[in-house]
Short mmCIF file of C-alpha atoms and ligand atoms in Angstrom, two decimals:
data_model
loop_
_atom_site.label_atom_id
_atom_site.label_comp_id
_atom_site.label_asym_id
_atom_site.label_seq_id
_atom_site.Cartn_x
_atom_site.Cartn_y
_atom_site.Cartn_z
CA MET A 13 22.28 -3.01 -1.48
CA ASN A 14 20.68 -0.96 1.13
CA GLU A 15 19.34 -1.93 3.09
CA LEU A 16 15.99 -0.93 2.38
CA ALA A 17 16.64 -3.23 -1.33
CA ALA A 18 18.08 -6.51 -0.06
CA LEU A 19 13.99 -6.04 2.36
CA GLU A 20 12.83 -6.05 -0.99
CA ALA A 21 14.96 -8.67 -2.59
CA ALA A 22 14.28 -10.76 0.54
CA LEU A 23 10.53 -10.65 0.31
CA VAL A 24 9.89 -11.26 -3.54
CA ASP A 25 11.40 -15.35 -2.84
CA CYS A 26 8.58 -15.76 -0.21
CA ARG A 27 6.43 -18.16 0.28
CA ARG A 28 4.81 -17.98 3.08
CA CYS A 29 1.56 -18.59 2.29
CA PRO A 30 1.10 -21.82 1.00
CA ARG A 31 -2.04 -20.46 -0.20
CA LEU A 32 -1.97 -17.12 -1.67
CA VAL A 33 1.61 -18.08 -3.77
CA ALA A 34 -0.90 -20.88 -5.22
CA TRP A 35 -3.19 -17.79 -6.20
CA ARG A 36 -0.97 -15.54 -7.75
CA GLU A 37 0.70 -18.00 -9.81
CA GLU A 38 -2.46 -19.49 -11.09
CA VAL A 39 -3.70 -15.46 -11.50
CA ALA A 40 -0.26 -15.24 -13.24
CA ARG A 41 -0.67 -18.19 -15.42
CA VAL A 42 -4.74 -17.87 -16.61
CA LYS A 43 -4.26 -14.06 -16.93
CA ARG A 44 -6.91 -12.24 -17.96
CA ALA A 45 -8.20 -12.46 -21.68
CA ALA A 46 -6.42 -8.75 -22.17
CA PHE A 47 -3.36 -9.39 -20.54
CA ARG A 48 -2.78 -13.23 -22.28
CA ASP A 49 0.05 -11.33 -24.32
CA GLU A 50 1.71 -10.10 -21.13
CA THR A 51 3.84 -12.10 -17.87
CA TYR A 52 2.69 -11.72 -14.94
CA TRP A 53 5.01 -10.85 -11.90
CA GLY A 54 3.14 -13.20 -10.19
CA ARG A 55 4.53 -13.03 -7.08
CA PRO A 56 4.87 -11.16 -3.92
CA VAL A 57 4.79 -6.69 -4.95
CA PRO A 58 7.11 -4.91 -2.51
CA GLY A 59 6.21 -1.22 -1.72
CA PHE A 60 7.06 1.34 -4.00
CA GLY A 61 8.95 4.90 -2.88
CA PRO A 62 12.04 5.79 -1.58
CA ALA A 63 13.93 5.28 1.22
CA ASP A 64 13.40 8.38 3.02
CA ALA A 65 9.82 8.92 2.06
CA ARG A 66 8.34 10.82 5.17
CA LEU A 67 4.92 9.67 4.20
CA LEU A 68 3.12 6.19 3.88
CA ILE A 69 0.38 4.59 1.95
CA VAL A 70 -0.43 0.99 2.75
CA GLY A 71 -3.25 -0.10 1.34
CA LEU A 72 -4.43 -4.19 1.52
CA ALA A 73 -2.66 -6.45 -1.10
CA PRO A 74 -1.53 -6.05 -4.81
CA ALA A 75 -4.49 -6.52 -7.14
CA ALA A 76 -4.58 -10.06 -9.45
CA HIS A 77 -4.24 -8.61 -12.76
CA GLY A 78 -2.95 -4.74 -11.85
CA ALA A 79 -0.24 -5.53 -9.01
CA ASN A 80 0.23 -8.79 -9.44
CA ARG A 81 0.75 -7.93 -12.80
CA THR A 82 2.58 -5.28 -12.96
CA GLY A 83 4.61 -5.96 -9.95
CA ARG A 84 4.90 -2.01 -8.94
CA MET A 85 1.88 -1.00 -6.36
CA PHE A 86 -1.19 -0.29 -7.99
CA THR A 87 -0.12 -0.05 -10.87
CA GLY A 88 -2.11 -1.38 -13.57
CA ASP A 89 -5.62 -1.11 -12.48
CA ARG A 90 -7.93 1.52 -11.93
CA SER A 91 -7.96 1.91 -8.49
CA GLY A 92 -4.15 3.66 -9.26
CA ASP A 93 -5.43 5.72 -11.55
CA VAL A 94 -7.47 6.99 -9.66
CA LEU A 95 -4.52 7.26 -6.02
CA TYR A 96 -1.54 8.51 -8.94
CA ALA A 97 -3.83 10.48 -9.65
CA ALA A 98 -4.52 12.63 -6.72
CA LEU A 99 -0.44 12.29 -6.23
CA HIS A 100 0.52 13.70 -9.21
CA ALA A 101 -1.87 16.83 -8.56
CA VAL A 102 -0.96 17.28 -4.95
CA GLY A 103 2.72 17.30 -6.38
CA LEU A 104 3.35 13.62 -4.82
CA ALA A 105 4.00 11.85 -8.27
CA SER A 106 6.34 12.98 -10.65
CA GLN A 107 3.44 11.85 -13.76
CA PRO A 108 -1.19 10.75 -13.60
CA THR A 109 -0.39 7.89 -14.57
CA SER A 110 0.48 4.03 -13.45
CA THR A 111 1.50 1.64 -15.88
CA HIS A 112 4.21 -0.42 -15.57
CA ILE A 113 7.83 -0.55 -14.66
CA GLY A 114 9.78 2.02 -16.03
CA ASP A 115 7.03 4.34 -16.46
CA GLY A 116 9.08 7.37 -15.88
CA LEU A 117 7.39 7.59 -12.19
CA GLU A 118 8.58 8.46 -9.76
CA LEU A 119 6.57 9.22 -6.20
CA PHE A 120 8.56 12.18 -3.60
CA GLY A 121 8.99 11.56 -0.13
CA THR A 122 6.36 9.00 -0.73
CA ARG A 123 5.75 5.94 -0.57
CA ILE A 124 3.14 2.98 -1.11
CA THR A 125 2.84 -0.78 0.54
CA ALA A 126 0.67 -2.84 1.83
CA PRO A 127 0.14 -4.96 5.31
CA VAL A 128 -0.13 -8.33 2.52
CA HIS A 129 2.62 -8.15 -0.45
CA CYS A 130 0.52 -11.38 -2.74
CA ALA A 131 -2.96 -11.02 -4.35
CA PRO A 132 -5.01 -12.34 -2.19
CA PRO A 133 -8.46 -14.94 -4.02
CA ASP A 134 -11.51 -12.47 -3.71
CA ASN A 135 -9.27 -9.45 -2.67
CA LYS A 136 -9.03 -11.10 1.17
CA PRO A 137 -6.57 -12.37 2.16
CA THR A 138 -6.78 -14.45 6.06
CA PRO A 139 -6.20 -13.75 9.47
CA THR A 140 -3.56 -15.93 9.70
CA GLU A 141 -2.03 -14.24 6.56
CA ARG A 142 -2.86 -11.19 7.41
CA ILE A 143 -0.08 -12.44 10.77
CA THR A 144 1.96 -13.76 8.84
CA CYS A 145 2.49 -11.66 5.88
CA GLY A 146 2.43 -9.11 8.27
CA THR A 147 5.97 -9.26 9.60
CA TRP A 148 7.29 -7.78 6.23
CA LEU A 149 5.20 -4.87 6.90
CA ASP A 150 6.67 -4.41 10.91
CA ARG A 151 10.52 -4.80 9.36
CA GLU A 152 10.09 -2.08 6.36
CA PHE A 153 8.36 0.25 9.37
CA ASP A 154 12.53 0.73 11.21
CA VAL A 155 14.00 1.27 7.48
CA LEU A 156 11.27 3.42 7.03
CA THR A 157 12.87 6.02 9.30
CA GLU A 158 11.66 9.62 7.70
CA VAL A 159 7.59 8.13 8.31
CA ARG A 160 6.40 11.32 9.83
CA SER A 161 2.68 10.19 8.30
CA VAL A 162 0.44 7.35 7.47
CA VAL A 163 -2.27 7.89 5.57
CA VAL A 164 -4.07 4.60 5.45
CA LEU A 165 -6.86 3.45 3.11
CA GLY A 166 -9.94 1.65 3.93
CA ALA A 167 -10.87 -0.39 7.04
CA PHE A 168 -9.10 -4.30 6.59
CA GLY A 169 -6.07 -1.78 6.00
CA TRP A 170 -6.21 -0.08 8.59
CA ASN A 171 -7.15 -2.77 10.97
CA ALA A 172 -4.45 -4.91 9.93
CA LEU A 173 -2.14 -1.99 10.56
CA LEU A 174 -2.72 -1.37 13.50
CA ALA A 175 -1.76 -5.41 14.29
CA VAL A 176 1.08 -4.99 13.19
CA LEU A 177 2.11 -1.50 14.95
CA SER A 178 0.82 -2.76 17.91
CA ARG A 179 2.77 -5.74 17.45
CA SER A 180 5.35 -4.45 17.17
CA GLY A 181 5.62 -2.49 19.79
CA TRP A 182 4.10 1.25 19.06
CA SER A 183 1.24 2.39 21.42
CA VAL A 184 -2.40 1.92 20.29
CA LEU A 185 -5.29 3.68 21.94
CA LYS A 186 -6.53 0.74 23.64
CA PRO A 187 -9.28 0.46 22.52
CA ARG A 188 -8.05 0.12 19.45
CA PRO A 189 -10.10 3.40 17.01
CA ALA A 190 -12.95 2.62 15.04
CA PHE A 191 -11.63 3.37 10.44
CA GLY A 192 -12.66 6.34 9.64
CA HIS A 193 -12.59 8.74 6.88
CA GLY A 194 -10.34 11.32 7.86
CA ALA A 195 -10.08 9.93 11.27
CA ARG A 196 -6.66 10.59 12.96
CA LEU A 197 -4.17 8.71 15.46
CA ALA A 198 -1.05 9.66 16.82
CA LEU A 199 1.62 6.77 17.91
CA THR A 200 4.67 6.43 19.54
CA LYS A 201 7.70 4.01 20.02
CA SER A 202 10.76 4.31 21.77
CA GLY A 203 10.62 8.35 21.14
CA ARG A 204 9.44 8.39 16.59
CA GLU A 205 5.96 9.27 16.85
CA ILE A 206 4.74 8.57 13.25
CA GLU A 207 0.32 9.88 12.83
CA LEU A 208 -2.03 7.62 10.84
CA PHE A 209 -4.48 9.43 8.44
CA GLY A 210 -7.65 7.03 8.06
CA CYS A 211 -8.98 6.92 4.13
CA TYR A 212 -11.80 5.60 1.93
CA HIS A 213 -10.18 3.15 -0.57
CA VAL A 214 -9.54 4.03 -4.39
CA SER A 215 -12.27 1.27 -5.19
CA GLN A 216 -14.59 1.65 -7.81
CA GLN A 217 -17.17 0.83 -6.19
CA ASN A 218 -15.61 3.66 -3.22
CA THR A 219 -14.83 6.23 -6.46
CA PHE A 220 -17.88 5.40 -9.07
CA THR A 221 -20.28 5.35 -6.48
CA GLY A 222 -18.84 9.01 -4.91
CA ARG A 223 -18.14 7.98 -1.98
CA LEU A 224 -14.21 8.41 -2.53
CA THR A 225 -13.83 11.65 -4.82
CA PRO A 226 -10.22 12.56 -6.35
CA ALA A 227 -11.39 16.12 -3.95
CA MET A 228 -11.48 13.79 -0.74
CA LEU A 229 -8.83 12.32 -1.41
CA GLU A 230 -6.70 14.59 -2.51
CA SER A 231 -7.68 16.55 0.79
CA VAL A 232 -6.69 13.79 3.10
CA LEU A 233 -2.72 12.97 1.49
CA VAL A 234 -2.16 17.05 2.05
CA ASN A 235 -3.37 17.00 5.11
CA ALA A 236 -0.53 14.47 5.63
CA ALA A 237 1.76 15.49 3.65
CA GLN A 238 1.94 18.41 5.99
CA ALA A 239 1.91 16.51 9.09
CA ALA A 240 4.47 15.11 7.78
CA ALA A 241 6.57 18.55 7.28
CA LEU A 242 6.48 17.32 3.03
CA GLU A 243 6.36 19.76 -0.15
CA SER A 244 3.55 19.32 -1.69
CA GLY A 245 1.93 21.14 -4.12
CA ALA A 246 -1.73 21.68 -2.13
CA THR A 247 -4.43 22.97 -4.25
CA HIS A 248 -6.84 22.56 -0.79
S1 SF4 B 318 1.86 -12.32 1.83
FE1 SF4 B 318 3.51 -12.06 2.54
S2 SF4 B 318 4.63 -13.60 4.23
FE2 SF4 B 318 2.43 -14.38 2.42
S3 SF4 B 318 4.17 -15.28 1.00
FE3 SF4 B 318 3.49 -13.02 -0.02
S4 SF4 B 318 4.71 -11.86 0.80
FE4 SF4 B 318 5.07 -13.96 1.91
#
């Protein structure tokens, strides 16, 4: 088993956050009516994408009836519909849809993860839960040695990621820069460099209102892919 597979195998058995363990399992037991015939994943959701990814996409946490149901990041919900359509449009995904593990979807040079791996009530992990789960993201960063660009979806993810990176020795500008769509921030650690790209979250709250359009999302992905020296089928 390679290092990333070993990390993922350990992650999916994690039960460090009692509140989140109870919630993810309760949601998986009660289910949403539309999915009552499905078996929910109901466990920590590992990152999705190859170990040699140069571009990392960081959200916040799995959705209760999306990734907590399907077991794959941003899979099976409206946010994921928007994200994967954009990834496909710029040549970073093999198909525009992501419905379930085994649907044939592949990411090219790109991986999606989160600073919190279990679905939280109201999509709001506590500060303690973010710190606890941040150790997994820290380890994932160490294993993903090829990552050069990180697209961060939303202010919660931005702050959570910066806290993780700061704790693990990455040099972060002080005062910590505020999240913004289009914000860019370079970080270094032991001679390694990465660049963060801020992007509004792909939640319905943003995409239904037009705050985040497909063109805006694709533009950030293209910029991040170019910074990571990653080929994309960019149209922007
Ligand atoms: S949120 Fe993270 S640390 Fe907490 S139980 Fe889930 S995987 Fe473990």
